CSV table of C-alpha atoms and ligand atoms in Angstrom, one decimal:
chain,number,residue,atom,x,y,z
A,255,MET,CA,-21.3,-11.5,28.4
A,256,GLU,CA,-22.5,-8.2,27.3
A,257,VAL,CA,-22.1,-7.8,23.5
A,258,GLU,CA,-21.8,-4.1,22.2
A,259,ASN,CA,-24.4,-3.4,19.3
A,260,VAL,CA,-22.5,-1.5,16.7
A,261,THR,CA,-24.9,0.7,14.7
A,262,LYS,CA,-22.6,3.4,13.8
A,263,LEU,CA,-19.0,4.1,12.9
A,264,SER,CA,-17.0,4.4,16.2
A,265,LYS,CA,-16.5,8.0,17.4
A,266,ASP,CA,-12.7,7.3,17.2
A,267,PHE,CA,-12.9,6.1,13.6
A,268,LEU,CA,-9.6,7.1,11.9
A,269,TRP,CA,-10.6,9.3,8.9
A,270,GLY,CA,-7.6,10.4,6.9
A,271,GLY,CA,-5.3,9.6,4.1
A,272,SER,CA,-2.2,7.5,3.0
A,273,ILE,CA,0.9,8.6,1.3
A,274,ALA,CA,4.3,6.7,0.4
A,275,ALA,CA,7.6,8.5,0.7
A,276,HIS,CA,8.9,7.7,-2.8
A,277,GLN,CA,5.8,9.0,-4.5
A,278,LEU,CA,5.9,12.5,-2.9
A,279,GLU,CA,9.1,13.4,-0.9
A,280,GLY,CA,11.6,14.3,-3.7
A,281,ALA,CA,14.9,15.4,-2.3
A,282,TRP,CA,16.3,12.1,-3.5
A,283,GLN,CA,20.0,13.1,-2.8
A,284,GLU,CA,19.3,15.3,0.2
A,285,GLY,CA,19.6,14.6,4.0
A,286,GLY,CA,22.2,11.7,3.4
A,287,LYS,CA,19.7,9.5,1.5
A,288,GLY,CA,20.9,6.7,-0.6
A,289,PRO,CA,19.6,5.6,-4.0
A,290,ALA,CA,16.6,3.4,-3.7
A,291,ILE,CA,14.9,1.2,-6.3
A,292,MET,CA,12.2,3.7,-7.3
A,293,ASP,CA,14.9,6.4,-7.9
A,294,PHE,CA,15.6,4.3,-11.1
A,295,ALA,CA,11.9,4.2,-12.4
A,296,THR,CA,11.1,6.6,-15.2
A,297,SER,CA,7.8,8.2,-15.9
A,298,GLY,CA,5.4,6.4,-18.0
A,299,SER,CA,1.8,6.7,-19.0
A,300,ALA,CA,-1.5,4.7,-19.2
A,301,THR,CA,-0.1,3.2,-22.5
A,302,THR,CA,3.6,3.5,-22.1
A,303,PRO,CA,5.1,1.4,-19.2
A,304,ARG,CA,7.5,2.8,-16.7
A,305,GLU,CA,11.1,1.6,-17.3
A,306,TYR,CA,13.4,0.7,-14.5
A,307,THR,CA,16.9,1.8,-15.7
A,308,LYS,CA,20.3,0.6,-14.2
A,309,THR,CA,21.7,4.0,-14.2
A,310,ILE,CA,20.2,7.5,-14.3
A,311,GLU,CA,20.0,8.2,-17.9
A,312,ALA,CA,20.3,11.8,-19.1
A,313,GLY,CA,17.3,13.4,-20.7
A,314,ARG,CA,14.8,11.0,-19.0
A,315,GLN,CA,12.3,12.0,-16.3
A,316,TYR,CA,12.6,10.2,-12.9
A,317,PRO,CA,9.5,11.3,-10.9
A,318,SER,CA,10.8,10.3,-7.5
A,319,HIS,CA,13.7,12.8,-7.7
A,320,GLU,CA,11.4,15.8,-7.2
A,321,GLY,CA,8.1,14.1,-6.2
A,322,ILE,CA,6.0,17.0,-5.1
A,323,ASP,CA,8.8,18.2,-2.8
A,324,PHE,CA,6.9,17.0,0.3
A,325,TYR,CA,10.4,16.8,2.0
A,326,HIS,CA,10.7,20.6,2.2
A,327,ARG,CA,6.8,21.3,2.4
A,328,TYR,CA,5.5,18.8,4.7
A,329,LYS,CA,4.5,21.3,7.4
A,330,GLU,CA,2.4,23.2,4.9
A,331,ASP,CA,0.9,19.9,3.6
A,332,ILE,CA,0.2,18.6,7.1
A,333,LYS,CA,-1.4,21.8,8.1
A,334,LEU,CA,-3.9,21.3,5.1
A,335,PHE,CA,-4.6,17.7,6.2
A,336,GLY,CA,-5.2,19.2,9.7
A,337,GLU,CA,-7.6,21.7,8.3
A,338,MET,CA,-9.6,18.8,6.7
A,339,GLY,CA,-9.9,17.4,10.1
A,340,PHE,CA,-7.7,14.3,9.5
A,341,LYS,CA,-7.6,12.1,12.5
A,342,SER,CA,-4.8,9.9,10.8
A,343,LEU,CA,-2.1,9.9,8.2
A,344,ARG,CA,-0.3,6.7,6.9
A,345,ILE,CA,3.2,7.6,6.0
A,346,SER,CA,6.0,5.3,4.8
A,347,ILE,CA,9.6,5.7,5.9
A,348,ASP,CA,12.1,5.5,3.0
A,349,TRP,CA,14.5,2.8,4.2
A,350,SER,CA,17.3,4.6,2.2
A,351,ARG,CA,16.9,7.8,4.3
A,352,ILE,CA,17.9,5.8,7.4
A,353,TYR,CA,20.4,3.2,6.1
A,354,PRO,CA,21.5,4.7,2.7
A,355,ASN,CA,23.0,1.4,1.7
A,356,GLY,CA,20.8,-0.8,3.7
A,357,ASP,CA,23.7,-2.6,5.3
A,358,GLU,CA,25.4,0.2,7.5
A,359,ASP,CA,25.8,-0.5,11.3
A,360,THR,CA,24.5,2.8,12.4
A,361,PRO,CA,21.6,4.9,11.0
A,362,ASN,CA,21.8,8.2,9.3
A,363,SER,CA,20.9,10.8,11.9
A,364,GLU,CA,19.6,13.3,9.4
A,365,GLY,CA,17.1,10.8,8.1
A,366,LEU,CA,15.9,10.0,11.7
A,367,ALA,CA,15.6,13.7,12.4
A,368,TYR,CA,13.5,14.2,9.4
A,369,TYR,CA,10.9,11.5,10.2
A,370,GLN,CA,10.8,12.5,13.9
A,371,SER,CA,9.9,15.9,12.8
A,372,VAL,CA,7.2,14.8,10.3
A,373,VAL,CA,5.7,12.7,13.1
A,374,ASP,CA,5.9,15.7,15.6
A,375,GLU,CA,4.2,17.9,13.1
A,376,LEU,CA,1.4,15.3,12.6
A,377,LEU,CA,0.9,15.1,16.5
A,378,LYS,CA,0.9,18.9,16.7
A,379,ASN,CA,-2.0,18.9,14.2
A,380,GLY,CA,-3.9,16.2,16.1
A,381,ILE,CA,-3.3,13.5,13.5
A,382,GLU,CA,-2.4,9.9,14.5
A,383,PRO,CA,0.6,8.7,12.5
A,384,ILE,CA,0.4,5.1,11.0
A,385,VAL,CA,3.8,4.2,9.8
A,386,THR,CA,4.7,1.8,7.1
A,387,MET,CA,8.1,0.4,7.1
A,388,TYR,CA,8.3,-0.9,3.5
A,389,HIS,CA,6.4,0.7,0.6
A,390,PHE,CA,8.5,-0.1,-2.3
A,391,GLU,CA,11.5,1.8,-0.9
A,392,LEU,CA,14.4,-0.6,-0.9
A,393,PRO,CA,18.0,0.7,-0.9
A,394,MET,CA,19.4,-0.2,-4.3
A,395,ASN,CA,22.6,-1.6,-2.8
A,396,LEU,CA,20.6,-4.4,-1.2
A,397,VAL,CA,19.6,-5.4,-4.7
A,398,THR,CA,23.0,-5.1,-6.4
A,399,LYS,CA,25.1,-6.5,-3.6
A,400,TYR,CA,22.9,-9.0,-1.9
A,401,GLY,CA,20.3,-9.9,-4.6
A,402,SER,CA,17.3,-8.3,-2.8
A,403,TRP,CA,14.8,-10.4,-0.7
A,404,LYS,CA,16.0,-13.6,-2.2
A,405,ASN,CA,18.8,-13.3,0.4
A,406,ARG,CA,18.0,-13.8,4.0
A,407,GLN,CA,20.6,-11.3,5.1
A,408,VAL,CA,18.1,-8.6,3.8
A,409,VAL,CA,15.6,-9.9,6.2
A,410,ASP,CA,18.1,-9.1,9.0
A,411,PHE,CA,19.0,-5.8,7.6
A,412,TYR,CA,15.2,-4.9,7.5
A,413,LEU,CA,14.9,-5.9,11.1
A,414,ARG,CA,17.6,-3.5,12.1
A,415,PHE,CA,15.9,-0.8,10.3
A,416,VAL,CA,12.5,-1.6,11.8
A,417,GLY,CA,14.1,-1.7,15.3
A,418,THR,CA,15.8,1.7,14.8
A,419,MET,CA,12.6,3.4,13.8
A,420,VAL,CA,10.5,1.9,16.6
A,421,ASN,CA,13.1,3.0,19.1
A,422,ALA,CA,13.4,6.4,17.6
A,423,LEU,CA,9.5,7.0,17.5
A,424,ARG,CA,8.4,5.0,20.5
A,425,GLY,CA,5.7,6.7,22.4
A,426,LYS,CA,4.7,8.8,19.5
A,427,VAL,CA,3.7,6.1,17.0
A,428,LYS,CA,1.2,3.5,18.1
A,429,TYR,CA,0.2,1.9,14.7
A,430,TRP,CA,3.0,0.2,12.6
A,431,VAL,CA,2.6,-1.5,9.3
A,432,THR,CA,5.3,-3.9,8.4
A,433,PHE,CA,4.9,-4.0,4.5
A,434,ASN,CA,2.7,-2.5,1.8
A,435,GLU,CA,1.2,-5.0,-0.7
A,436,MET,CA,3.8,-7.8,-0.6
A,437,ASN,CA,1.0,-10.0,-1.9
A,438,HIS,CA,1.6,-9.0,-5.5
A,439,ILE,CA,4.6,-11.5,-5.4
A,440,ASP,CA,3.6,-15.1,-5.9
A,441,PRO,CA,4.8,-17.9,-8.1
A,442,GLN,CA,1.2,-18.9,-9.0
A,443,THR,CA,0.2,-15.4,-10.2
A,444,GLU,CA,1.1,-14.0,-13.6
A,445,ALA,CA,4.2,-12.1,-13.1
A,446,SER,CA,5.3,-8.8,-14.6
A,447,ASP,CA,8.5,-6.6,-14.4
A,448,MET,CA,6.4,-3.9,-12.7
A,449,PHE,CA,5.4,-6.0,-9.6
A,450,THR,CA,8.8,-7.7,-9.1
A,451,TYR,CA,10.5,-4.5,-9.5
A,452,ILE,CA,8.4,-2.1,-7.2
A,453,LEU,CA,8.5,-4.9,-4.5
A,454,ALA,CA,12.0,-6.1,-4.8
A,455,GLY,CA,13.9,-4.1,-7.4
A,456,LEU,CA,14.2,-6.9,-9.7
A,457,LYS,CA,12.7,-7.3,-13.2
A,458,TYR,CA,10.9,-10.5,-13.8
A,459,SER,CA,12.0,-10.7,-17.3
A,460,GLU,CA,15.8,-10.6,-16.2
A,461,LEU,CA,15.6,-13.1,-13.4
A,462,GLU,CA,18.0,-15.9,-13.9
A,463,GLY,CA,17.3,-19.5,-12.9
A,464,ASN,CA,14.1,-20.8,-11.7
A,465,LYS,CA,11.8,-17.8,-11.9
A,466,LYS,CA,8.9,-19.4,-10.0
A,467,GLU,CA,11.4,-20.4,-7.2
A,468,ILE,CA,12.7,-16.8,-7.1
A,469,LEU,CA,9.2,-15.5,-6.8
A,470,ALA,CA,8.4,-17.9,-4.0
A,471,LEU,CA,11.5,-17.0,-2.1
A,472,LEU,CA,10.9,-13.2,-2.5
A,473,GLY,CA,7.3,-13.8,-1.1
A,474,TYR,CA,8.3,-16.1,1.6
A,475,ASN,CA,11.2,-14.2,2.9
A,476,MET,CA,9.1,-10.9,3.1
A,477,THR,CA,6.4,-12.9,5.0
A,478,LEU,CA,9.1,-14.1,7.4
A,479,ALA,CA,10.4,-10.6,7.8
A,480,SER,CA,6.9,-9.3,8.5
A,481,VAL,CA,6.3,-11.8,11.4
A,482,LYS,CA,9.8,-11.3,12.8
A,483,ALA,CA,9.2,-7.5,12.7
A,484,THR,CA,5.9,-7.9,14.3
A,485,LYS,CA,7.4,-9.5,17.2
A,486,LEU,CA,10.2,-7.2,17.4
A,487,ILE,CA,7.9,-4.1,17.5
A,488,HIS,CA,5.8,-5.7,20.2
A,489,GLU,CA,8.9,-6.3,22.3
A,490,ILE,CA,10.2,-2.7,21.9
A,491,ASP,CA,6.8,-1.2,22.5
A,492,PRO,CA,4.2,-3.4,24.1
A,493,GLU,CA,1.6,-0.6,23.6
A,494,SER,CA,2.0,-0.8,19.8
A,495,LYS,CA,-0.3,-2.3,17.2
A,496,VAL,CA,1.1,-3.9,14.4
A,497,GLY,CA,-0.5,-4.6,11.0
A,498,CYS,CA,0.4,-5.5,7.5
A,499,VAL,CA,-1.2,-4.0,4.4
A,500,PHE,CA,-2.4,-6.1,1.5
A,501,GLY,CA,-3.8,-5.0,-1.9
A,502,ILE,CA,-6.6,-7.4,-2.6
A,503,THR,CA,-8.8,-7.5,-5.7
A,504,PRO,CA,-12.0,-9.3,-5.0
A,505,THR,CA,-12.4,-11.7,-8.0
A,506,TYR,CA,-15.7,-12.8,-9.3
A,507,PRO,CA,-16.7,-15.6,-11.6
A,508,ILE,CA,-18.1,-14.8,-15.0
A,509,ASN,CA,-21.1,-16.9,-14.4
A,510,CYS,CA,-22.3,-19.7,-12.1
A,511,ASP,CA,-20.8,-22.6,-14.1
A,512,PRO,CA,-19.1,-24.3,-11.1
A,513,ILE,CA,-15.8,-24.5,-12.8
A,514,ASN,CA,-15.7,-20.8,-13.3
A,515,VAL,CA,-16.8,-20.2,-9.6
A,516,LEU,CA,-13.8,-22.5,-8.5
A,517,ASN,CA,-11.3,-20.7,-10.8
A,518,ALA,CA,-12.4,-17.4,-9.3
A,519,PHE,CA,-12.1,-18.6,-5.9
A,520,LYS,CA,-8.6,-19.8,-6.5
A,521,GLU,CA,-7.5,-16.8,-8.2
A,522,MET,CA,-8.6,-14.6,-5.2
A,523,ASP,CA,-7.4,-17.0,-2.7
A,524,ARG,CA,-3.9,-17.0,-3.9
A,525,ASP,CA,-3.5,-13.6,-2.5
A,526,PHE,CA,-4.3,-14.7,1.1
A,527,TYR,CA,-1.5,-17.2,1.9
A,528,GLN,CA,0.6,-14.4,3.4
A,529,ILE,CA,-2.4,-13.1,5.5
A,530,ASP,CA,-2.9,-16.7,6.6
A,531,ALA,CA,0.7,-16.8,7.7
A,532,MET,CA,0.6,-13.7,9.6
A,533,CYS,CA,-2.7,-14.2,11.4
A,534,ASN,CA,-2.9,-18.0,12.1
A,535,GLY,CA,0.5,-18.6,13.8
A,536,GLU,CA,1.9,-20.8,11.1
A,537,PHE,CA,2.9,-20.7,7.5
A,538,PRO,CA,0.1,-22.6,5.6
A,539,ALA,CA,0.7,-26.0,5.0
A,540,TYR,CA,-1.2,-25.9,1.7
A,541,LYS,CA,1.4,-23.5,0.4
A,542,LEU,CA,4.3,-25.6,1.6
A,543,ARG,CA,2.9,-28.6,-0.2
A,544,GLU,CA,2.3,-26.4,-3.4
A,545,TYR,CA,5.9,-25.4,-3.4
A,546,ALA,CA,7.1,-29.0,-2.8
A,547,ASP,CA,4.8,-30.0,-5.8
A,548,MET,CA,6.4,-27.4,-8.0
A,549,GLY,CA,10.0,-28.5,-6.9
A,550,ILE,CA,10.5,-25.2,-5.1
A,551,GLU,CA,12.8,-24.9,-2.1
A,552,ILE,CA,12.3,-21.9,0.1
A,553,GLY,CA,14.5,-23.1,3.1
A,554,PHE,CA,11.7,-23.4,5.7
A,555,THR,CA,13.3,-24.2,9.1
A,556,GLU,CA,12.2,-25.0,12.7
A,557,GLU,CA,13.2,-21.7,13.7
A,558,ASP,CA,11.0,-20.1,11.0
A,559,LYS,CA,8.1,-22.2,12.2
A,560,GLN,CA,8.7,-20.7,15.7
A,561,ALA,CA,8.7,-17.2,14.3
A,562,PHE,CA,5.3,-17.6,12.8
A,563,THR,CA,3.8,-18.5,16.1
A,564,GLU,CA,5.3,-15.4,17.7
A,565,GLY,CA,4.6,-12.7,15.2
A,566,LYS,CA,0.8,-12.5,14.8
A,567,LEU,CA,-0.7,-9.2,13.5
A,568,ASP,CA,-3.0,-7.1,15.6
A,569,PHE,CA,-4.9,-5.7,12.6
A,570,ILE,CA,-5.1,-6.1,8.9
A,571,GLY,CA,-4.8,-3.2,6.5
A,572,MET,CA,-6.5,-3.2,3.2
A,573,ASN,CA,-6.0,-1.4,-0.1
A,574,TYR,CA,-8.9,-1.5,-2.3
A,575,TYR,CA,-9.2,-0.1,-5.8
A,576,MET,CA,-11.2,-2.4,-7.9
A,577,SER,CA,-12.6,-5.9,-8.4
A,578,ALA,CA,-11.8,-8.4,-11.2
A,579,VAL,CA,-13.6,-11.1,-13.2
A,580,ALA,CA,-11.5,-14.3,-13.4
A,581,MET,CA,-10.5,-15.9,-16.6
A,582,TYR,CA,-13.1,-18.7,-17.4
A,583,GLU,CA,-13.0,-21.8,-19.3
A,584,GLY,CA,-12.7,-21.3,-23.0
A,585,GLY,CA,-12.5,-17.5,-22.7
A,586,GLU,CA,-9.7,-15.0,-23.6
A,587,GLU,CA,-8.1,-12.5,-21.2
A,588,ASP,CA,-8.9,-8.9,-22.0
A,589,GLU,CA,-5.8,-6.8,-22.7
A,590,GLY,CA,-4.9,-4.1,-20.4
A,591,SER,CA,-6.3,-5.1,-17.1
A,592,LEU,CA,-3.7,-4.8,-14.4
A,593,PHE,CA,-4.6,-8.2,-12.7
A,594,GLY,CA,-5.6,-10.1,-15.8
A,595,GLY,CA,-9.0,-11.7,-16.3
A,596,VAL,CA,-11.9,-10.1,-18.1
A,597,GLN,CA,-13.8,-6.7,-17.9
A,598,ASN,CA,-16.9,-6.7,-15.8
A,599,PRO,CA,-19.8,-5.5,-18.0
A,600,PHE,CA,-21.8,-4.2,-15.0
A,601,LEU,CA,-19.2,-1.7,-14.0
A,602,GLU,CA,-17.8,1.6,-15.1
A,603,LYS,CA,-14.1,2.1,-15.6
A,604,SER,CA,-11.8,4.8,-14.5
A,605,LYS,CA,-9.7,6.5,-17.2
A,606,TRP,CA,-7.0,4.1,-16.4
A,607,GLY,CA,-9.3,1.0,-16.9
A,608,TRP,CA,-9.9,0.2,-13.3
A,609,GLY,CA,-13.3,-1.1,-12.6
A,610,ILE,CA,-15.3,1.0,-10.2
A,611,ASP,CA,-16.9,-1.3,-7.8
A,612,PRO,CA,-18.1,0.1,-4.4
A,613,ILE,CA,-19.9,-3.1,-3.5
A,614,GLY,CA,-16.5,-4.8,-3.9
A,615,LEU,CA,-15.4,-3.1,-0.8
A,616,ARG,CA,-18.3,-4.3,1.3
A,617,TYR,CA,-17.5,-7.8,0.0
A,618,LEU,CA,-13.9,-7.6,0.8
A,619,LEU,CA,-14.4,-6.2,4.4
A,620,ASN,CA,-16.9,-9.1,5.0
A,621,TYR,CA,-14.7,-11.8,3.6
A,622,THR,CA,-11.6,-10.7,5.4
A,623,TYR,CA,-13.2,-10.1,8.6
A,624,ARG,CA,-15.0,-13.3,8.8
A,625,ARG,CA,-11.8,-15.2,7.7
A,626,TYR,CA,-9.6,-13.7,10.5
A,627,GLY,CA,-11.8,-11.8,13.1
A,628,LEU,CA,-9.2,-9.1,13.3
A,629,PRO,CA,-9.8,-5.3,13.2
A,630,ILE,CA,-9.5,-3.9,9.7
A,631,ILE,CA,-8.5,-0.5,8.4
A,632,ILE,CA,-8.9,0.5,4.8
A,633,CYS,CA,-5.5,1.8,4.1
A,634,GLU,CA,-6.0,2.9,0.4
A,635,ASN,CA,-9.0,3.7,-1.8
A,636,GLY,CA,-9.4,6.4,-4.2
A,637,LEU,CA,-10.0,7.6,-7.9
A,638,GLY,CA,-7.1,8.4,-10.2
A,639,ALA,CA,-8.4,11.0,-12.5
A,640,ALA,CA,-7.0,13.5,-15.1
A,641,ASP,CA,-8.2,16.6,-13.1
A,642,GLU,CA,-8.5,20.0,-15.0
A,643,VAL,CA,-8.2,23.3,-13.2
A,644,GLY,CA,-11.4,25.2,-14.0
A,645,SER,CA,-11.5,28.8,-15.3
A,646,ASP,CA,-12.0,30.0,-11.7
A,647,GLY,CA,-8.7,28.3,-10.7
A,648,VAL,CA,-10.4,25.4,-8.9
A,649,VAL,CA,-10.6,21.8,-9.7
A,650,HIS,CA,-14.3,20.7,-9.5
A,651,ASP,CA,-13.9,17.0,-8.8
A,652,ASP,CA,-17.5,15.9,-8.5
A,653,TYR,CA,-16.6,12.6,-10.0
A,654,ARG,CA,-14.2,12.0,-7.1
A,655,ILE,CA,-16.8,12.9,-4.5
A,656,ASP,CA,-19.2,10.5,-6.1
A,657,PHE,CA,-16.7,7.7,-6.1
A,658,LEU,CA,-15.8,8.2,-2.5
A,659,GLN,CA,-19.4,8.6,-1.4
A,660,LYS,CA,-20.5,5.3,-3.1
A,661,HIS,CA,-17.5,3.6,-1.5
A,662,LEU,CA,-17.9,5.0,2.1
A,663,SER,CA,-21.6,4.1,1.9
A,664,GLU,CA,-20.6,0.5,1.3
A,665,LEU,CA,-18.0,0.7,4.1
A,666,LYS,CA,-20.8,2.0,6.4
A,667,LYS,CA,-23.2,-0.9,5.5
A,668,ALA,CA,-20.2,-3.4,6.3
A,669,VAL,CA,-19.8,-1.9,9.7
A,670,GLU,CA,-23.4,-1.1,10.7
A,671,GLU,CA,-25.3,-3.8,8.9
A,672,ASP,CA,-22.7,-6.7,8.6
A,673,LYS,CA,-21.0,-5.9,11.9
A,674,VAL,CA,-17.4,-5.9,10.4
A,675,ASP,CA,-14.8,-4.4,12.8
A,676,CYS,CA,-13.5,-1.7,10.6
A,677,PHE,CA,-11.6,1.2,12.6
A,678,GLY,CA,-10.6,3.6,9.8
A,679,TYR,CA,-10.6,4.8,6.2
A,680,LEU,CA,-7.5,6.3,4.7
A,681,MET,CA,-8.0,7.7,1.2
A,682,TRP,CA,-5.1,7.2,-1.1
A,683,GLY,CA,-3.1,10.2,-2.2
A,684,PRO,CA,-4.9,12.9,-0.2
A,685,ILE,CA,-2.6,15.4,-2.0
A,686,ASP,CA,-1.8,14.7,-5.7
A,687,LEU,CA,1.4,12.6,-5.9
A,688,VAL,CA,3.3,10.3,-8.4
A,689,SER,CA,1.5,7.3,-9.7
A,690,ALA,CA,3.3,4.0,-8.6
A,691,THR,CA,2.3,2.0,-11.5
A,692,THR,CA,2.6,4.5,-14.4
A,693,GLY,CA,4.9,7.3,-12.9
A,694,GLU,CA,2.5,9.9,-13.9
A,695,MET,CA,1.5,13.1,-12.2
A,696,LYS,CA,-1.4,13.2,-14.5
A,697,LYS,CA,-3.2,10.4,-12.7
A,698,ARG,CA,-4.3,12.5,-9.7
A,699,TYR,CA,-6.1,11.3,-6.5
A,700,GLY,CA,-5.8,14.2,-4.3
A,701,PHE,CA,-8.1,16.5,-2.3
A,702,ILE,CA,-5.4,19.0,-2.8
A,703,TYR,CA,-4.2,20.0,-6.3
A,704,VAL,CA,-0.4,20.2,-6.8
A,705,ASP,CA,0.8,22.2,-9.7
A,706,LYS,CA,3.3,19.8,-11.1
A,707,HIS,CA,3.1,18.1,-14.6
A,708,ASP,CA,4.6,15.2,-16.4
A,709,ASP,CA,7.2,17.2,-18.4
A,710,GLY,CA,8.6,18.4,-15.1
A,711,THR,CA,6.9,21.9,-15.2
A,712,GLY,CA,4.7,23.6,-12.5
A,713,ASP,CA,5.4,25.8,-9.6
A,714,LEU,CA,4.5,23.0,-7.1
A,715,SER,CA,1.8,25.3,-5.4
A,716,ARG,CA,-1.1,23.5,-3.5
A,717,LYS,CA,-4.8,24.2,-3.9
A,718,PRO,CA,-7.8,22.5,-2.3
A,719,LYS,CA,-10.2,20.9,-4.7
A,720,ASP,CA,-14.0,20.8,-4.2
A,721,SER,CA,-13.4,17.3,-2.6
A,722,PHE,CA,-11.3,18.9,0.1
A,723,TYR,CA,-14.4,20.6,1.6
A,724,TRP,CA,-16.6,17.5,1.1
A,725,TYR,CA,-14.1,15.4,3.1
A,726,GLN,CA,-13.8,18.0,5.6
A,727,HIS,CA,-17.6,18.0,6.3
A,728,LEU,CA,-17.8,14.3,6.2
A,729,ILE,CA,-15.1,14.0,8.9
A,730,GLU,CA,-16.8,16.6,10.9
A,731,THR,CA,-20.1,14.5,10.8
A,732,ASN,CA,-18.2,11.2,11.4
A,733,GLY,CA,-19.5,10.0,8.2
A,734,GLU,CA,-23.1,10.8,9.1
A,735,GLU,CA,-23.6,13.3,6.2
A,736,LEU,CA,-22.1,11.4,3.2
B,263,BG6,C1,-1.4,0.9,-4.4
B,263,BG6,C2,0.0,1.4,-3.9
B,263,BG6,O1,-1.3,-0.4,-4.9
B,263,BG6,O2,-2.0,1.6,-5.5
B,263,BG6,C3,0.2,2.9,-4.0
B,263,BG6,O3,0.2,1.0,-2.5
B,263,BG6,C4,-0.2,3.3,-5.4
B,263,BG6,O4,1.6,3.1,-3.9
B,263,BG6,C5,-1.7,3.1,-5.5
B,263,BG6,O5,0.0,4.7,-5.7
B,263,BG6,C6,-2.4,3.6,-6.8
B,263,BG6,O6,-1.8,3.0,-7.9
B,263,BG6,P1,-1.3,4.1,-9.0
B,263,BG6,O7,-0.5,3.5,-9.9
B,263,BG6,O8,-2.6,4.7,-9.5
B,263,BG6,O9,-0.5,5.2,-8.2
């Protein structure tokens, strides 16, 4: 058998970016859209957490309501992505535009027409759409009336939504993503209101009953929904490629004391049970035993067992922002790190405290590829920074170029030297948009500056930053001239 020697990124490498509906569309009450969980998330800051209110409170900022008005400006924005030479854009479909309450029998035709038009616009600009079916966009009614993902009926509503979209976009969309970052829900991980809310519309502090069991159920039902959706998408369109996107933080031990190495392994490995379940054809026995040990009942049935054998992924999507150092024996956790643990003294941090670690990307690619042997696409990576417009009217974001350059150099080593099958790189937030964790506009990621500020001011005009031209050149040379 002849084996291809990969010494360069493939000529079809999918260069591009990733966006999510609730972070940029706005138009929260237009086109027949219903209220979704993030429409109730206020703006926050690096030091003041977002709040998730029960109703829309007067005098408060809810950044999803206007976003950056992508809903009305998508043609202009996609044209700019096209000018940069994007080969691909990952978008998400806001469930509440298609089924405003989540449980209707028929979809909202205006919502369908909108996404059909976005996809047509991408194709017109030579950009391959990658479509995520769930990126923190859950119709609120499914939380208040059904109890969110705790309830298996929500899995059925989700499958109806997935089927509708695949039928509507069949032949135009080849790459589908079932969920974004469901791995942040797990009963073994330190839980917070933020993660349970953005994934399921529920505040951890307000969960009633056995909280660990609820987290296990939310995670399990989403995993089951993903494998069932994978099977469904394959059935509707046998040409499709289905993936799921995970946000994994490589976790290092503080030193080589074996107990610290073991703790770090366990902490990182915890995030992999859903990937195991979606790639190996069975829900991992170690997790079922763990639940049994904790007295947790997730309602695993013979029919579920079958579903896991039938819904295996074609590719894995990875979001990578930072690495972490695990808590160690006798140590104390540092305050302010998103995933717990302690700061890494070898790394610089972003203004939001995220450790900048390009080698972590190479590590993650190797680790995941060797564990599953499936093609991987980097679905998010980028630097959130407080960009300033210079006196010449332009953002000179050399720090962003530096960040991306270093990460991409490690990605290339993973492909060219370590032989990882990585088929694309999608930079997060190619146009400035609302931060998911803090709700700020100030935390900007884009190649394109958007004149919109946290107090709601700004004329929403778009302007390329220096990084825009850098990425354009990089794509032109297929990553050769980094
Ligand atoms: C990822 C999410 O985890 O992180 C995105 O998928 C999010 O939705 C991104 O925007 C960056 O986080 P933040 O809080 O800086 O926007």
